[in-house]
JSON list of C-alpha atoms in Angstrom, two decimals:
[
{"chain": "A", "resi": 1, "resn": "MET", "atom": "CA", "xyz": [-0.17, -0.08, -0.38]},
{"chain": "A", "resi": 2, "resn": "THR", "atom": "CA", "xyz": [1.23, 3.51, -0.78]},
{"chain": "A", "resi": 3, "resn": "THR", "atom": "CA", "xyz": [0.93, 6.19, 1.44]},
{"chain": "A", "resi": 4, "resn": "LEU", "atom": "CA", "xyz": [1.74, 9.46, 1.89]},
{"chain": "A", "resi": 5, "resn": "THR", "atom": "CA", "xyz": [2.67, 11.00, 5.01]},
{"chain": "A", "resi": 6, "resn": "LYS", "atom": "CA", "xyz": [3.73, 14.91, 6.70]},
{"chain": "A", "resi": 7, "resn": "ILE", "atom": "CA", "xyz": [5.18, 15.31, 9.49]},
{"chain": "A", "resi": 8, "resn": "LEU", "atom": "CA", "xyz": [5.99, 18.94, 11.09]},
{"chain": "A", "resi": 9, "resn": "ILE", "atom": "CA", "xyz": [9.55, 19.53, 11.67]},
{"chain": "A", "resi": 10, "resn": "ASN", "atom": "CA", "xyz": [10.77, 21.25, 14.66]},
{"chain": "A", "resi": 11, "resn": "PRO", "atom": "CA", "xyz": [13.96, 24.55, 13.75]},
{"chain": "A", "resi": 12, "resn": "GLN", "atom": "CA", "xyz": [14.14, 24.69, 17.18]},
{"chain": "A", "resi": 13, "resn": "LEU", "atom": "CA", "xyz": [15.16, 21.24, 18.53]},
{"chain": "A", "resi": 14, "resn": "ARG", "atom": "CA", "xyz": [18.63, 20.23, 17.63]},
{"chain": "A", "resi": 15, "resn": "GLN", "atom": "CA", "xyz": [17.68, 17.64, 15.19]},
{"chain": "A", "resi": 16, "resn": "GLY", "atom": "CA", "xyz": [15.26, 19.42, 13.64]},
{"chain": "A", "resi": 17, "resn": "ARG", "atom": "CA", "xyz": [18.37, 21.79, 12.20]},
{"chain": "A", "resi": 18, "resn": "LYS", "atom": "CA", "xyz": [20.37, 18.98, 11.34]},
{"chain": "A", "resi": 19, "resn": "LEU", "atom": "CA", "xyz": [17.45, 17.79, 9.13]},
{"chain": "A", "resi": 20, "resn": "LEU", "atom": "CA", "xyz": [16.83, 20.82, 7.65]},
{"chain": "A", "resi": 21, "resn": "THR", "atom": "CA", "xyz": [20.06, 22.39, 6.20]},
{"chain": "A", "resi": 22, "resn": "ASN", "atom": "CA", "xyz": [21.78, 18.06, 5.39]},
{"chain": "A", "resi": 23, "resn": "PRO", "atom": "CA", "xyz": [19.91, 16.93, 3.29]},
{"chain": "A", "resi": 24, "resn": "HIS", "atom": "CA", "xyz": [22.14, 13.62, 3.14]},
{"chain": "A", "resi": 25, "resn": "ALA", "atom": "CA", "xyz": [20.55, 13.45, 6.91]},
{"chain": "A", "resi": 26, "resn": "MET", "atom": "CA", "xyz": [16.96, 13.46, 6.73]},
{"chain": "A", "resi": 27, "resn": "HIS", "atom": "CA", "xyz": [17.50, 10.98, 3.76]},
{"chain": "A", "resi": 28, "resn": "ALA", "atom": "CA", "xyz": [19.46, 8.48, 6.72]},
{"chain": "A", "resi": 29, "resn": "ALA", "atom": "CA", "xyz": [16.32, 9.39, 8.91]},
{"chain": "A", "resi": 30, "resn": "VAL", "atom": "CA", "xyz": [13.85, 8.82, 6.09]},
{"chain": "A", "resi": 31, "resn": "SER", "atom": "CA", "xyz": [15.23, 5.70, 5.15]},
{"chain": "A", "resi": 32, "resn": "ALA", "atom": "CA", "xyz": [14.90, 4.12, 9.13]},
{"chain": "A", "resi": 33, "resn": "ALA", "atom": "CA", "xyz": [11.78, 4.62, 8.85]},
{"chain": "A", "resi": 34, "resn": "PHE", "atom": "CA", "xyz": [11.15, 2.14, 6.86]},
{"chain": "A", "resi": 35, "resn": "PRO", "atom": "CA", "xyz": [12.23, -1.34, 7.02]},
{"chain": "A", "resi": 36, "resn": "PRO", "atom": "CA", "xyz": [15.17, -2.40, 5.48]},
{"chain": "A", "resi": 37, "resn": "ASP", "atom": "CA", "xyz": [13.73, -4.82, 2.60]},
{"chain": "A", "resi": 38, "resn": "ILE", "atom": "CA", "xyz": [10.77, -3.08, 1.43]},
{"chain": "A", "resi": 39, "resn": "ASP", "atom": "CA", "xyz": [9.51, -3.69, -2.35]},
{"chain": "A", "resi": 40, "resn": "THR", "atom": "CA", "xyz": [10.42, -0.19, -2.98]},
{"chain": "A", "resi": 41, "resn": "ASP", "atom": "CA", "xyz": [8.36, -1.69, -7.42]},
{"chain": "A", "resi": 42, "resn": "GLU", "atom": "CA", "xyz": [5.12, -0.36, -6.54]},
{"chain": "A", "resi": 43, "resn": "ALA", "atom": "CA", "xyz": [6.19, 3.09, -4.67]},
{"chain": "A", "resi": 44, "resn": "ARG", "atom": "CA", "xyz": [10.04, 4.45, -4.57]},
{"chain": "A", "resi": 45, "resn": "LEU", "atom": "CA", "xyz": [11.30, 6.32, -1.37]},
{"chain": "A", "resi": 46, "resn": "LEU", "atom": "CA", "xyz": [11.20, 9.54, -1.53]},
{"chain": "A", "resi": 47, "resn": "TRP", "atom": "CA", "xyz": [10.44, 12.77, 0.18]},
{"chain": "A", "resi": 48, "resn": "ARG", "atom": "CA", "xyz": [10.53, 16.64, -0.02]},
{"chain": "A", "resi": 49, "resn": "ILE", "atom": "CA", "xyz": [10.60, 19.58, 2.69]},
{"chain": "A", "resi": 50, "resn": "ASP", "atom": "CA", "xyz": [7.72, 22.53, 2.24]},
{"chain": "A", "resi": 51, "resn": "ARG", "atom": "CA", "xyz": [8.95, 26.08, 4.01]},
{"chain": "A", "resi": 52, "resn": "ASN", "atom": "CA", "xyz": [6.33, 28.80, 4.44]},
{"chain": "A", "resi": 53, "resn": "SER", "atom": "CA", "xyz": [6.88, 31.47, 7.34]},
{"chain": "A", "resi": 54, "resn": "TYR", "atom": "CA", "xyz": [5.11, 29.51, 10.51]},
{"chain": "A", "resi": 55, "resn": "GLU", "atom": "CA", "xyz": [6.12, 25.44, 9.35]},
{"chain": "A", "resi": 56, "resn": "ASN", "atom": "CA", "xyz": [7.61, 23.24, 7.84]},
{"chain": "A", "resi": 57, "resn": "THR", "atom": "CA", "xyz": [6.23, 19.71, 6.21]},
{"chain": "A", "resi": 58, "resn": "LEU", "atom": "CA", "xyz": [7.88, 16.92, 5.08]},
{"chain": "A", "resi": 59, "resn": "TYR", "atom": "CA", "xyz": [6.37, 14.73, 2.99]},
{"chain": "A", "resi": 60, "resn": "ILE", "atom": "CA", "xyz": [7.18, 11.48, 2.27]},
{"chain": "A", "resi": 61, "resn": "VAL", "atom": "CA", "xyz": [6.07, 8.40, -0.09]},
{"chain": "A", "resi": 62, "resn": "GLY", "atom": "CA", "xyz": [7.08, 5.17, 0.11]},
{"chain": "A", "resi": 63, "resn": "PRO", "atom": "CA", "xyz": [5.89, 1.51, -0.63]},
{"chain": "A", "resi": 64, "resn": "GLU", "atom": "CA", "xyz": [4.14, 0.79, 3.57]},
{"chain": "A", "resi": 65, "resn": "LYS", "atom": "CA", "xyz": [3.52, 3.38, 6.15]},
{"chain": "A", "resi": 66, "resn": "PRO", "atom": "CA", "xyz": [6.76, 4.38, 7.65]},
{"chain": "A", "resi": 67, "resn": "THR", "atom": "CA", "xyz": [7.85, 3.85, 11.80]},
{"chain": "A", "resi": 68, "resn": "ALA", "atom": "CA", "xyz": [7.72, 8.10, 11.45]},
{"chain": "A", "resi": 69, "resn": "SER", "atom": "CA", "xyz": [7.62, 8.47, 15.11]},
{"chain": "A", "resi": 70, "resn": "GLY", "atom": "CA", "xyz": [11.66, 8.14, 15.32]},
{"chain": "A", "resi": 71, "resn": "ILE", "atom": "CA", "xyz": [11.30, 11.67, 13.48]},
{"chain": "A", "resi": 72, "resn": "VAL", "atom": "CA", "xyz": [8.23, 13.46, 14.87]},
{"chain": "A", "resi": 73, "resn": "GLU", "atom": "CA", "xyz": [10.64, 12.55, 18.61]},
{"chain": "A", "resi": 74, "resn": "GLN", "atom": "CA", "xyz": [14.09, 13.83, 17.80]},
{"chain": "A", "resi": 75, "resn": "ALA", "atom": "CA", "xyz": [12.92, 16.62, 14.94]},
{"chain": "A", "resi": 76, "resn": "GLY", "atom": "CA", "xyz": [8.63, 17.66, 15.47]},
{"chain": "A", "resi": 77, "resn": "TYR", "atom": "CA", "xyz": [6.12, 17.87, 18.01]},
{"chain": "A", "resi": 78, "resn": "GLY", "atom": "CA", "xyz": [5.01, 15.95, 20.70]},
{"chain": "A", "resi": 79, "resn": "THR", "atom": "CA", "xyz": [1.61, 17.74, 20.16]},
{"chain": "A", "resi": 80, "resn": "ARG", "atom": "CA", "xyz": [1.73, 17.19, 16.21]},
{"chain": "A", "resi": 81, "resn": "PRO", "atom": "CA", "xyz": [2.25, 13.02, 15.48]},
{"chain": "A", "resi": 82, "resn": "ALA", "atom": "CA", "xyz": [2.84, 12.56, 11.60]},
{"chain": "A", "resi": 83, "resn": "GLN", "atom": "CA", "xyz": [0.43, 11.62, 8.89]},
{"chain": "A", "resi": 84, "resn": "SER", "atom": "CA", "xyz": [-0.54, 9.19, 6.72]},
{"chain": "A", "resi": 85, "resn": "LEU", "atom": "CA", "xyz": [-2.51, 7.66, 4.43]},
{"chain": "A", "resi": 86, "resn": "ASP", "atom": "CA", "xyz": [-3.56, 5.16, 2.21]},
{"chain": "A", "resi": 87, "resn": "TYR", "atom": "CA", "xyz": [-2.00, 7.03, -1.88]},
{"chain": "A", "resi": 88, "resn": "THR", "atom": "CA", "xyz": [-3.98, 4.15, -3.36]},
{"chain": "A", "resi": 89, "resn": "ARG", "atom": "CA", "xyz": [-7.13, 6.04, -3.67]},
{"chain": "A", "resi": 90, "resn": "LEU", "atom": "CA", "xyz": [-6.02, 9.26, -4.72]},
{"chain": "A", "resi": 91, "resn": "LEU", "atom": "CA", "xyz": [-3.34, 7.15, -8.16]},
{"chain": "A", "resi": 92, "resn": "GLY", "atom": "CA", "xyz": [-6.76, 4.19, -8.28]},
{"chain": "A", "resi": 93, "resn": "SER", "atom": "CA", "xyz": [-9.18, 7.95, -9.67]},
{"chain": "A", "resi": 94, "resn": "LEU", "atom": "CA", "xyz": [-6.48, 9.58, -12.13]},
{"chain": "A", "resi": 95, "resn": "GLN", "atom": "CA", "xyz": [-7.44, 9.43, -15.15]},
{"chain": "A", "resi": 96, "resn": "LYS", "atom": "CA", "xyz": [-7.00, 11.05, -18.76]},
{"chain": "A", "resi": 97, "resn": "GLY", "atom": "CA", "xyz": [-8.45, 15.14, -19.42]},
{"chain": "A", "resi": 98, "resn": "GLN", "atom": "CA", "xyz": [-8.13, 15.93, -15.10]},
{"chain": "A", "resi": 99, "resn": "ARG", "atom": "CA", "xyz": [-6.70, 18.79, -14.23]},
{"chain": "A", "resi": 100, "resn": "TRP", "atom": "CA", "xyz": [-4.77, 19.05, -10.50]},
{"chain": "A", "resi": 101, "resn": "ARG", "atom": "CA", "xyz": [-2.44, 21.13, -9.37]},
{"chain": "A", "resi": 102, "resn": "PHE", "atom": "CA", "xyz": [0.87, 20.18, -8.74]},
{"chain": "A", "resi": 103, "resn": "GLU", "atom": "CA", "xyz": [4.06, 20.98, -7.08]},
{"chain": "A", "resi": 104, "resn": "LEU", "atom": "CA", "xyz": [6.82, 19.61, -7.47]},
{"chain": "A", "resi": 105, "resn": "LEU", "atom": "CA", "xyz": [11.42, 20.22, -6.34]},
{"chain": "A", "resi": 106, "resn": "ALA", "atom": "CA", "xyz": [13.54, 19.15, -8.63]},
{"chain": "A", "resi": 107, "resn": "ASN", "atom": "CA", "xyz": [16.91, 18.56, -9.56]},
{"chain": "A", "resi": 108, "resn": "PRO", "atom": "CA", "xyz": [17.15, 20.19, -13.25]},
{"chain": "A", "resi": 109, "resn": "THR", "atom": "CA", "xyz": [20.01, 18.62, -15.25]},
{"chain": "A", "resi": 110, "resn": "TYR", "atom": "CA", "xyz": [21.54, 17.63, -18.33]},
{"chain": "A", "resi": 111, "resn": "SER", "atom": "CA", "xyz": [23.97, 15.98, -20.19]},
{"chain": "A", "resi": 112, "resn": "GLN", "atom": "CA", "xyz": [27.42, 17.43, -21.66]},
{"chain": "A", "resi": 113, "resn": "SER", "atom": "CA", "xyz": [28.35, 15.77, -24.60]},
{"chain": "A", "resi": 114, "resn": "ASN", "atom": "CA", "xyz": [31.69, 14.70, -25.07]},
{"chain": "A", "resi": 115, "resn": "ASN", "atom": "CA", "xyz": [32.29, 14.11, -28.55]},
{"chain": "A", "resi": 116, "resn": "GLY", "atom": "CA", "xyz": [28.90, 12.78, -29.55]},
{"chain": "A", "resi": 117, "resn": "LYS", "atom": "CA", "xyz": [28.82, 10.73, -26.30]},
{"chain": "A", "resi": 118, "resn": "ARG", "atom": "CA", "xyz": [27.32, 11.65, -22.96]},
{"chain": "A", "resi": 119, "resn": "GLY", "atom": "CA", "xyz": [29.47, 13.35, -21.09]},
{"chain": "A", "resi": 120, "resn": "LYS", "atom": "CA", "xyz": [28.94, 14.96, -18.07]},
{"chain": "A", "resi": 121, "resn": "VAL", "atom": "CA", "xyz": [26.13, 15.70, -15.76]},
{"chain": "A", "resi": 122, "resn": "LYS", "atom": "CA", "xyz": [25.37, 19.61, -15.24]},
{"chain": "A", "resi": 123, "resn": "ALA", "atom": "CA", "xyz": [23.14, 21.17, -14.25]},
{"chain": "A", "resi": 124, "resn": "HIS", "atom": "CA", "xyz": [20.56, 23.90, -15.55]},
{"chain": "A", "resi": 125, "resn": "VAL", "atom": "CA", "xyz": [21.03, 27.53, -13.91]},
{"chain": "A", "resi": 126, "resn": "SER", "atom": "CA", "xyz": [18.50, 29.95, -15.22]},
{"chain": "A", "resi": 127, "resn": "VAL", "atom": "CA", "xyz": [14.74, 30.22, -15.07]},
{"chain": "A", "resi": 128, "resn": "GLU", "atom": "CA", "xyz": [14.31, 29.26, -19.11]},
{"chain": "A", "resi": 129, "resn": "HIS", "atom": "CA", "xyz": [16.20, 25.95, -18.83]},
{"chain": "A", "resi": 130, "resn": "GLN", "atom": "CA", "xyz": [14.64, 25.21, -15.31]},
{"chain": "A", "resi": 131, "resn": "LEU", "atom": "CA", "xyz": [11.68, 25.51, -17.59]},
{"chain": "A", "resi": 132, "resn": "GLU", "atom": "CA", "xyz": [12.82, 24.15, -20.35]},
{"chain": "A", "resi": 133, "resn": "TRP", "atom": "CA", "xyz": [13.39, 20.73, -18.43]},
{"chain": "A", "resi": 134, "resn": "LEU", "atom": "CA", "xyz": [10.20, 19.77, -17.60]},
{"chain": "A", "resi": 135, "resn": "TYR", "atom": "CA", "xyz": [8.42, 21.24, -19.99]},
{"chain": "A", "resi": 136, "resn": "SER", "atom": "CA", "xyz": [10.26, 18.96, -21.51]},
{"chain": "A", "resi": 137, "resn": "ARG", "atom": "CA", "xyz": [9.63, 15.67, -19.35]},
{"chain": "A", "resi": 138, "resn": "ALA", "atom": "CA", "xyz": [6.12, 16.43, -18.65]},
{"chain": "A", "resi": 139, "resn": "GLU", "atom": "CA", "xyz": [4.76, 13.92, -21.83]},
{"chain": "A", "resi": 140, "resn": "LYS", "atom": "CA", "xyz": [7.05, 10.95, -20.55]},
{"chain": "A", "resi": 141, "resn": "ALA", "atom": "CA", "xyz": [5.41, 11.87, -17.06]},
{"chain": "A", "resi": 142, "resn": "GLY", "atom": "CA", "xyz": [1.50, 10.88, -18.10]},
{"chain": "A", "resi": 143, "resn": "PHE", "atom": "CA", "xyz": [0.78, 14.97, -18.68]},
{"chain": "A", "resi": 144, "resn": "ALA", "atom": "CA", "xyz": [0.37, 18.29, -20.06]},
{"chain": "A", "resi": 145, "resn": "LEU", "atom": "CA", "xyz": [1.33, 21.53, -19.08]},
{"chain": "A", "resi": 146, "resn": "ALA", "atom": "CA", "xyz": [-0.15, 25.03, -20.25]},
{"chain": "A", "resi": 147, "resn": "PRO", "atom": "CA", "xyz": [1.14, 26.43, -23.26]},
{"chain": "A", "resi": 148, "resn": "ARG", "atom": "CA", "xyz": [4.25, 29.30, -22.42]},
{"chain": "A", "resi": 149, "resn": "VAL", "atom": "CA", "xyz": [4.20, 32.59, -24.27]},
{"chain": "A", "resi": 150, "resn": "ASN", "atom": "CA", "xyz": [6.52, 31.45, -26.80]},
{"chain": "A", "resi": 151, "resn": "ASP", "atom": "CA", "xyz": [5.50, 27.95, -27.35]},
{"chain": "A", "resi": 152, "resn": "THR", "atom": "CA", "xyz": [3.86, 27.84, -30.96]},
{"chain": "A", "resi": 153, "resn": "VAL", "atom": "CA", "xyz": [0.55, 26.14, -30.62]},
{"chain": "A", "resi": 154, "resn": "PRO", "atom": "CA", "xyz": [-3.54, 25.68, -32.11]},
{"chain": "A", "resi": 155, "resn": "ALA", "atom": "CA", "xyz": [-4.91, 29.28, -30.48]},
{"chain": "A", "resi": 156, "resn": "GLU", "atom": "CA", "xyz": [-7.70, 26.59, -29.57]},
{"chain": "A", "resi": 157, "resn": "GLU", "atom": "CA", "xyz": [-5.62, 25.27, -27.10]},
{"chain": "A", "resi": 158, "resn": "ARG", "atom": "CA", "xyz": [-3.80, 28.46, -25.48]},
{"chain": "A", "resi": 159, "resn": "ALA", "atom": "CA", "xyz": [-7.47, 29.34, -25.30]},
{"chain": "A", "resi": 160, "resn": "ARG", "atom": "CA", "xyz": [-8.49, 25.91, -22.28]},
{"chain": "A", "resi": 161, "resn": "TRP", "atom": "CA", "xyz": [-5.37, 27.16, -20.19]},
{"chain": "A", "resi": 162, "resn": "SER", "atom": "CA", "xyz": [-6.14, 30.81, -18.43]},
{"chain": "A", "resi": 163, "resn": "VAL", "atom": "CA", "xyz": [-3.65, 32.54, -17.01]},
{"chain": "A", "resi": 164, "resn": "GLU", "atom": "CA", "xyz": [-4.06, 30.93, -13.80]},
{"chain": "A", "resi": 165, "resn": "ASP", "atom": "CA", "xyz": [-2.87, 26.88, -15.32]},
{"chain": "A", "resi": 166, "resn": "GLU", "atom": "CA", "xyz": [0.86, 28.68, -16.23]},
{"chain": "A", "resi": 167, "resn": "THR", "atom": "CA", "xyz": [3.46, 26.57, -14.68]},
{"chain": "A", "resi": 168, "resn": "ALA", "atom": "CA", "xyz": [5.80, 28.97, -12.33]},
{"chain": "A", "resi": 169, "resn": "ILE", "atom": "CA", "xyz": [9.43, 28.27, -10.11]},
{"chain": "A", "resi": 170, "resn": "VAL", "atom": "CA", "xyz": [8.30, 30.31, -7.30]},
{"chain": "A", "resi": 171, "resn": "GLU", "atom": "CA", "xyz": [11.99, 29.13, -5.37]},
{"chain": "A", "resi": 172, "resn": "ARG", "atom": "CA", "xyz": [15.52, 28.18, -7.21]},
{"chain": "A", "resi": 173, "resn": "ARG", "atom": "CA", "xyz": [18.06, 26.84, -4.36]},
{"chain": "A", "resi": 174, "resn": "THR", "atom": "CA", "xyz": [21.41, 24.94, -4.55]},
{"chain": "A", "resi": 175, "resn": "LEU", "atom": "CA", "xyz": [22.05, 22.33, -1.26]},
{"chain": "A", "resi": 176, "resn": "ASP", "atom": "CA", "xyz": [25.33, 22.07, 0.02]},
{"chain": "A", "resi": 177, "resn": "PHE", "atom": "CA", "xyz": [26.19, 19.91, 2.58]},
{"chain": "A", "resi": 178, "resn": "ARG", "atom": "CA", "xyz": [28.70, 17.45, 3.32]},
{"chain": "A", "resi": 179, "resn": "LYS", "atom": "CA", "xyz": [28.20, 12.88, 3.11]},
{"chain": "A", "resi": 180, "resn": "GLY", "atom": "CA", "xyz": [29.45, 9.98, 4.12]},
{"chain": "A", "resi": 181, "resn": "GLU", "atom": "CA", "xyz": [32.40, 9.35, 6.49]},
{"chain": "A", "resi": 182, "resn": "ASN", "atom": "CA", "xyz": [35.13, 10.64, 4.14]},
{"chain": "A", "resi": 183, "resn": "ARG", "atom": "CA", "xyz": [32.43, 14.10, 3.99]},
{"chain": "A", "resi": 184, "resn": "ARG", "atom": "CA", "xyz": [32.27, 14.81, 0.75]},
{"chain": "A", "resi": 185, "resn": "HIS", "atom": "CA", "xyz": [31.28, 18.01, -0.58]},
{"chain": "A", "resi": 186, "resn": "ILE", "atom": "CA", "xyz": [27.19, 18.03, -2.17]},
{"chain": "A", "resi": 187, "resn": "ARG", "atom": "CA", "xyz": [25.90, 20.46, -4.50]},
{"chain": "A", "resi": 188, "resn": "ILE", "atom": "CA", "xyz": [22.17, 20.39, -5.82]},
{"chain": "A", "resi": 189, "resn": "ALA", "atom": "CA", "xyz": [20.38, 23.28, -7.67]},
{"chain": "A", "resi": 190, "resn": "THR", "atom": "CA", "xyz": [16.97, 22.98, -7.15]},
{"chain": "A", "resi": 191, "resn": "ALA", "atom": "CA", "xyz": [13.79, 24.29, -8.76]},
{"chain": "A", "resi": 192, "resn": "ARG", "atom": "CA", "xyz": [10.94, 24.65, -7.19]},
{"chain": "A", "resi": 193, "resn": "TYR", "atom": "CA", "xyz": [8.10, 24.53, -10.17]},
{"chain": "A", "resi": 194, "resn": "ARG", "atom": "CA", "xyz": [3.99, 25.26, -8.75]},
{"chain": "A", "resi": 195, "resn": "GLY", "atom": "CA", "xyz": [0.99, 25.35, -11.31]},
{"chain": "A", "resi": 196, "resn": "THR", "atom": "CA", "xyz": [-1.75, 22.90, -13.30]},
{"chain": "A", "resi": 197, "resn": "LEU", "atom": "CA", "xyz": [-1.90, 19.59, -15.58]},
{"chain": "A", "resi": 198, "resn": "GLU", "atom": "CA", "xyz": [-3.68, 17.42, -17.22]},
{"chain": "A", "resi": 199, "resn": "VAL", "atom": "CA", "xyz": [-3.46, 14.02, -17.43]},
{"chain": "A", "resi": 200, "resn": "THR", "atom": "CA", "xyz": [-2.51, 12.21, -20.18]},
{"chain": "A", "resi": 201, "resn": "ASP", "atom": "CA", "xyz": [-1.71, 8.98, -18.97]},
{"chain": "A", "resi": 202, "resn": "SER", "atom": "CA", "xyz": [-2.80, 7.85, -16.26]},
{"chain": "A", "resi": 203, "resn": "ALA", "atom": "CA", "xyz": [-0.81, 5.23, -15.60]},
{"chain": "A", "resi": 204, "resn": "LEU", "atom": "CA", "xyz": [2.51, 7.13, -16.60]},
{"chain": "A", "resi": 205, "resn": "LEU", "atom": "CA", "xyz": [1.81, 9.60, -14.33]},
{"chain": "A", "resi": 206, "resn": "ARG", "atom": "CA", "xyz": [0.95, 7.17, -11.74]},
{"chain": "A", "resi": 207, "resn": "SER", "atom": "CA", "xyz": [5.00, 5.93, -12.53]},
{"chain": "A", "resi": 208, "resn": "THR", "atom": "CA", "xyz": [6.30, 9.51, -12.01]},
{"chain": "A", "resi": 209, "resn": "LEU", "atom": "CA", "xyz": [4.16, 10.20, -8.05]},
{"chain": "A", "resi": 210, "resn": "THR", "atom": "CA", "xyz": [5.99, 7.01, -6.62]},
{"chain": "A", "resi": 211, "resn": "HIS", "atom": "CA", "xyz": [8.87, 7.29, -8.55]},
{"chain": "A", "resi": 212, "resn": "GLY", "atom": "CA", "xyz": [9.24, 10.32, -8.81]},
{"chain": "A", "resi": 213, "resn": "ILE", "atom": "CA", "xyz": [11.24, 12.70, -11.55]},
{"chain": "A", "resi": 214, "resn": "GLY", "atom": "CA", "xyz": [14.86, 13.54, -12.54]},
{"chain": "A", "resi": 215, "resn": "ARG", "atom": "CA", "xyz": [17.84, 13.33, -10.14]},
{"chain": "A", "resi": 216, "resn": "ALA", "atom": "CA", "xyz": [18.54, 13.10, -7.21]},
{"chain": "A", "resi": 217, "resn": "ARG", "atom": "CA", "xyz": [15.38, 11.69, -5.39]},
{"chain": "A", "resi": 218, "resn": "GLY", "atom": "CA", "xyz": [17.27, 10.23, -2.20]},
{"chain": "A", "resi": 219, "resn": "TYR", "atom": "CA", "xyz": [18.60, 14.15, -1.83]},
{"chain": "A", "resi": 220, "resn": "GLY", "atom": "CA", "xyz": [14.49, 16.16, -1.69]},
{"chain": "A", "resi": 221, "resn": "CYS", "atom": "CA", "xyz": [14.34, 15.95, -4.87]},
{"chain": "A", "resi": 222, "resn": "GLY", "atom": "CA", "xyz": [11.84, 14.34, -7.34]},
{"chain": "A", "resi": 223, "resn": "LEU", "atom": "CA", "xyz": [8.62, 14.47, -5.35]},
{"chain": "A", "resi": 224, "resn": "MET", "atom": "CA", "xyz": [5.35, 15.22, -7.26]},
{"chain": "A", "resi": 225, "resn": "THR", "atom": "CA", "xyz": [2.29, 16.19, -5.47]},
{"chain": "A", "resi": 226, "resn": "LEU", "atom": "CA", "xyz": [-1.17, 16.86, -6.64]},
{"chain": "A", "resi": 227, "resn": "ALA", "atom": "CA", "xyz": [-4.25, 19.52, -5.18]},
{"chain": "A", "resi": 228, "resn": "ALA", "atom": "CA", "xyz": [-7.82, 19.82, -6.33]},
{"chain": "A", "resi": 229, "resn": "VAL", "atom": "CA", "xyz": [-7.91, 22.36, -8.65]},
{"chain": "A", "resi": 230, "resn": "SER", "atom": "CA", "xyz": [-10.18, 24.53, -6.57]}
]
């Protein structure tokens, strides 16, 4: 049973601050909340931190319900236990033509060509290229996005979307942390996307929601969440 879990992280606690600032530490904490023999065919472990002016929320998707009490006790609020729900209900309700509001924190990258061979993976750093990264992956991920201003599309297609539906990058950050015993330096460029998507292939979108999109999925990237269109 695929689950979606929500945990409030307390930045006033030492462990809370550590988890919020070190993706390697958060990855270890999330992994420890699941048995080591979990089957990741149905869903892999994905997580994302959402911040606003008054709370820091950890979202986790996994193939079963996590034992999240350890995260809550060390880095959360004793009065706010973890909340887990059966994600398969929403996944099973997806149908072609539906529209959903979405949020995604991703690591947009590209492979630099090296004499015709696959080269070093590099991060997209401009808003234009980061947007293009998501648009270029939408079809294979099971959804369509509102056309951009400069996209060449029929007038009928553009008329089906409103300004409020347009995909925007609302946050750009660089994760900078140390990993492992050798304290290897890791830098990950991230972009947070919000907008409206239309389901084009429900099976592909289910896979996107449960297996993530893009790189650095172990470090808080790749988890897309949906909300009803108001």
